[in-house]
Amino acid sequence: FIVKRGVWASVLLILLLGFLPGAHSIGLIYPRSYFKLSIPYDPGGEYTLTFQLRANAGRTLDLALWAEGDFADYVTFDPPQLENVPDGALPYFSATINFPPSFSTPGPHVLKIYAGETSSQAGGMMSISTNIHHSVVVMVPYPYLYADMSFSVENVNENEPVHFLAHVRNLGEQ
């Protein structure tokens, strides 16, 4: 009986996998930097980020755009969503952060900009919806002096000169 159960489970798994759509992907690129993006908090100001989407889905996509994090309520998108994006297309969109006049919590705040397939494209018994995000760190200054410091030294052999590197940055308002 145990062998039959295993065989039936394998057959069921193979059948379910046959109903899944093919693999596809989307990518989100901030053209100026592929690495960590950090921006300063500007009370009452705005900051616009332009992103490029890379679609590799084998079909036309409709994508929703949204933000998550402490500053998500202050983000607007242009266009508000991406519709009828053909396979292989590289459309651009912008996310504008309209900073509030004040923000009570100093320090780094992660804001995530998302692009994801809309659920109306789901088909069949099972489907997969692809989402992608890019993290942006908004640095709200501390209300006083606040030093961020790094210190490094290279490995050296005996009787070789030693070079020290110290980097100090004020993350406060003073």
PDB file of C-alpha atoms in Angstrom, residues 13-119:
ATOM      1  CA  LEU A  13       2.681  15.747  -8.987  1.00  0.00           C
ATOM      2  CA  ILE A  14       3.606  15.234 -12.635  1.00  0.00           C
ATOM      3  CA  LEU A  15       0.049  16.040 -13.733  1.00  0.00           C
ATOM      4  CA  LEU A  16      -0.037  19.207 -11.605  1.00  0.00           C
ATOM      5  CA  LEU A  17       3.296  20.367 -13.007  1.00  0.00           C
ATOM      6  CA  GLY A  18       1.925  19.897 -16.506  1.00  0.00           C
ATOM      7  CA  PHE A  19      -0.782  22.501 -15.795  1.00  0.00           C
ATOM      8  CA  LEU A  20       1.652  25.175 -14.601  1.00  0.00           C
ATOM      9  CA  PRO A  21       2.531  27.940 -17.045  1.00  0.00           C
ATOM     10  CA  GLY A  22       6.076  28.238 -18.367  1.00  0.00           C
ATOM     11  CA  ALA A  23       8.696  30.109 -16.397  1.00  0.00           C
ATOM     12  CA  HIS A  24       9.089  33.810 -17.050  1.00  0.00           C
ATOM     13  CA  SER A  25      10.580  36.818 -15.336  1.00  0.00           C
ATOM     14  CA  ILE A  26      10.583  40.563 -14.963  1.00  0.00           C
ATOM     15  CA  GLY A  27      13.447  42.770 -13.834  1.00  0.00           C
ATOM     16  CA  LEU A  28      13.579  46.244 -12.319  1.00  0.00           C
ATOM     17  CA  ILE A  29      16.582  48.446 -13.059  1.00  0.00           C
ATOM     18  CA  TYR A  30      17.588  51.802 -11.634  1.00  0.00           C
ATOM     19  CA  PRO A  31      19.859  52.871 -14.522  1.00  0.00           C
ATOM     20  CA  ARG A  32      22.192  55.086 -12.480  1.00  0.00           C
ATOM     21  CA  SER A  33      23.141  52.427  -9.936  1.00  0.00           C
ATOM     22  CA  TYR A  34      22.792  48.674  -9.785  1.00  0.00           C
ATOM     23  CA  PHE A  35      23.808  48.697  -6.138  1.00  0.00           C
ATOM     24  CA  LYS A  36      22.394  50.113  -2.937  1.00  0.00           C
ATOM     25  CA  LEU A  37      20.580  53.377  -3.558  1.00  0.00           C
ATOM     26  CA  SER A  38      20.574  55.918  -0.718  1.00  0.00           C
ATOM     27  CA  ILE A  39      18.948  59.346  -0.915  1.00  0.00           C
ATOM     28  CA  PRO A  40      18.777  62.207   1.603  1.00  0.00           C
ATOM     29  CA  TYR A  41      15.543  63.280   3.255  1.00  0.00           C
ATOM     30  CA  ASP A  42      14.498  66.735   1.977  1.00  0.00           C
ATOM     31  CA  PRO A  43      11.748  68.229   4.223  1.00  0.00           C
ATOM     32  CA  GLY A  44       8.876  69.388   2.006  1.00  0.00           C
ATOM     33  CA  GLY A  45      10.860  68.589  -1.143  1.00  0.00           C
ATOM     34  CA  GLU A  46      10.626  65.832  -3.695  1.00  0.00           C
ATOM     35  CA  TYR A  47      12.923  63.269  -5.258  1.00  0.00           C
ATOM     36  CA  THR A  48      12.190  61.469  -8.531  1.00  0.00           C
ATOM     37  CA  LEU A  49      13.605  58.048  -9.359  1.00  0.00           C
ATOM     38  CA  THR A  50      13.370  56.700 -12.908  1.00  0.00           C
ATOM     39  CA  PHE A  51      13.278  52.930 -13.288  1.00  0.00           C
ATOM     40  CA  GLN A  52      13.384  50.643 -16.293  1.00  0.00           C
ATOM     41  CA  LEU A  53      11.466  47.372 -16.418  1.00  0.00           C
ATOM     42  CA  ARG A  54      12.762  44.360 -18.312  1.00  0.00           C
ATOM     43  CA  ALA A  55      10.076  41.852 -19.342  1.00  0.00           C
ATOM     44  CA  ASN A  56      10.847  38.271 -20.348  1.00  0.00           C
ATOM     45  CA  ALA A  57       7.477  36.585 -20.061  1.00  0.00           C
ATOM     46  CA  GLY A  58       6.755  35.246 -23.526  1.00  0.00           C
ATOM     47  CA  ARG A  59       3.520  37.250 -23.545  1.00  0.00           C
ATOM     48  CA  THR A  60       2.112  40.738 -23.028  1.00  0.00           C
ATOM     49  CA  LEU A  61       1.999  41.867 -19.378  1.00  0.00           C
ATOM     50  CA  ASP A  62      -0.059  44.265 -17.295  1.00  0.00           C
ATOM     51  CA  LEU A  63       1.906  45.419 -14.253  1.00  0.00           C
ATOM     52  CA  ALA A  64       0.879  47.222 -11.084  1.00  0.00           C
ATOM     53  CA  LEU A  65       3.301  49.626  -9.386  1.00  0.00           C
ATOM     54  CA  TRP A  66       3.368  50.234  -5.626  1.00  0.00           C
ATOM     55  CA  ALA A  67       5.647  51.144  -2.734  1.00  0.00           C
ATOM     56  CA  GLU A  68       6.156  49.706   0.754  1.00  0.00           C
ATOM     57  CA  GLY A  69       7.968  51.193   3.723  1.00  0.00           C
ATOM     58  CA  ASP A  70       7.865  54.276   5.955  1.00  0.00           C
ATOM     59  CA  PHE A  71       7.663  56.694   3.012  1.00  0.00           C
ATOM     60  CA  ALA A  72       5.274  54.597   0.864  1.00  0.00           C
ATOM     61  CA  ASP A  73       2.340  56.988   1.418  1.00  0.00           C
ATOM     62  CA  TYR A  74       4.391  59.808  -0.120  1.00  0.00           C
ATOM     63  CA  VAL A  75       5.193  58.009  -3.417  1.00  0.00           C
ATOM     64  CA  THR A  76       3.396  58.626  -6.717  1.00  0.00           C
ATOM     65  CA  PHE A  77       4.046  56.786  -9.987  1.00  0.00           C
ATOM     66  CA  ASP A  78       4.081  58.025 -13.567  1.00  0.00           C
ATOM     67  CA  PRO A  79       2.433  56.194 -15.239  1.00  0.00           C
ATOM     68  CA  PRO A  80       0.354  54.743 -12.371  1.00  0.00           C
ATOM     69  CA  GLN A  81       0.603  51.254 -13.937  1.00  0.00           C
ATOM     70  CA  LEU A  82       2.164  49.606 -16.971  1.00  0.00           C
ATOM     71  CA  GLU A  83      -0.311  48.064 -19.402  1.00  0.00           C
ATOM     72  CA  ASN A  84       0.205  45.865 -22.467  1.00  0.00           C
ATOM     73  CA  VAL A  85       3.964  45.543 -22.007  1.00  0.00           C
ATOM     74  CA  PRO A  86       5.165  43.299 -24.863  1.00  0.00           C
ATOM     75  CA  ASP A  87       7.683  40.526 -24.304  1.00  0.00           C
ATOM     76  CA  GLY A  88      11.237  41.883 -24.446  1.00  0.00           C
ATOM     77  CA  ALA A  89      10.133  45.495 -23.918  1.00  0.00           C
ATOM     78  CA  LEU A  90      12.110  47.922 -21.741  1.00  0.00           C
ATOM     79  CA  PRO A  91       9.569  50.533 -20.559  1.00  0.00           C
ATOM     80  CA  TYR A  92      10.447  53.322 -18.131  1.00  0.00           C
ATOM     81  CA  PHE A  93       8.432  54.642 -15.191  1.00  0.00           C
ATOM     82  CA  SER A  94       9.148  57.140 -12.459  1.00  0.00           C
ATOM     83  CA  ALA A  95       8.489  57.094  -8.730  1.00  0.00           C
ATOM     84  CA  THR A  96       8.348  60.529  -7.106  1.00  0.00           C
ATOM     85  CA  ILE A  97       8.725  60.827  -3.348  1.00  0.00           C
ATOM     86  CA  ASN A  98       6.979  63.961  -2.023  1.00  0.00           C
ATOM     87  CA  PHE A  99       8.667  64.287   1.364  1.00  0.00           C
ATOM     88  CA  PRO A 100       6.565  65.498   4.318  1.00  0.00           C
ATOM     89  CA  PRO A 101       7.635  68.759   6.016  1.00  0.00           C
ATOM     90  CA  SER A 102       8.863  66.789   9.033  1.00  0.00           C
ATOM     91  CA  PHE A 103       9.547  63.173   9.924  1.00  0.00           C
ATOM     92  CA  SER A 104       9.850  62.127  13.559  1.00  0.00           C
ATOM     93  CA  THR A 105      12.131  59.086  13.303  1.00  0.00           C
ATOM     94  CA  PRO A 106      15.749  59.812  12.336  1.00  0.00           C
ATOM     95  CA  GLY A 107      18.032  57.294  10.662  1.00  0.00           C
ATOM     96  CA  PRO A 108      17.829  55.086   7.577  1.00  0.00           C
ATOM     97  CA  HIS A 109      14.377  54.088   6.287  1.00  0.00           C
ATOM     98  CA  VAL A 110      13.977  51.439   3.590  1.00  0.00           C
ATOM     99  CA  LEU A 111      11.485  52.193   0.832  1.00  0.00           C
ATOM    100  CA  LYS A 112      10.730  49.379  -1.615  1.00  0.00           C
ATOM    101  CA  ILE A 113       9.478  50.165  -5.127  1.00  0.00           C
ATOM    102  CA  TYR A 114       7.535  47.211  -6.581  1.00  0.00           C
ATOM    103  CA  ALA A 115       6.360  46.131 -10.019  1.00  0.00           C
ATOM    104  CA  GLY A 116       4.178  43.041 -10.249  1.00  0.00           C
ATOM    105  CA  GLU A 117       1.838  41.198 -12.560  1.00  0.00           C
ATOM    106  CA  THR A 118      -1.838  41.887 -12.053  1.00  0.00           C
ATOM    107  CA  SER A 119      -3.954  38.933 -10.945  1.00  0.00           C
TER     108      SER A 119
END
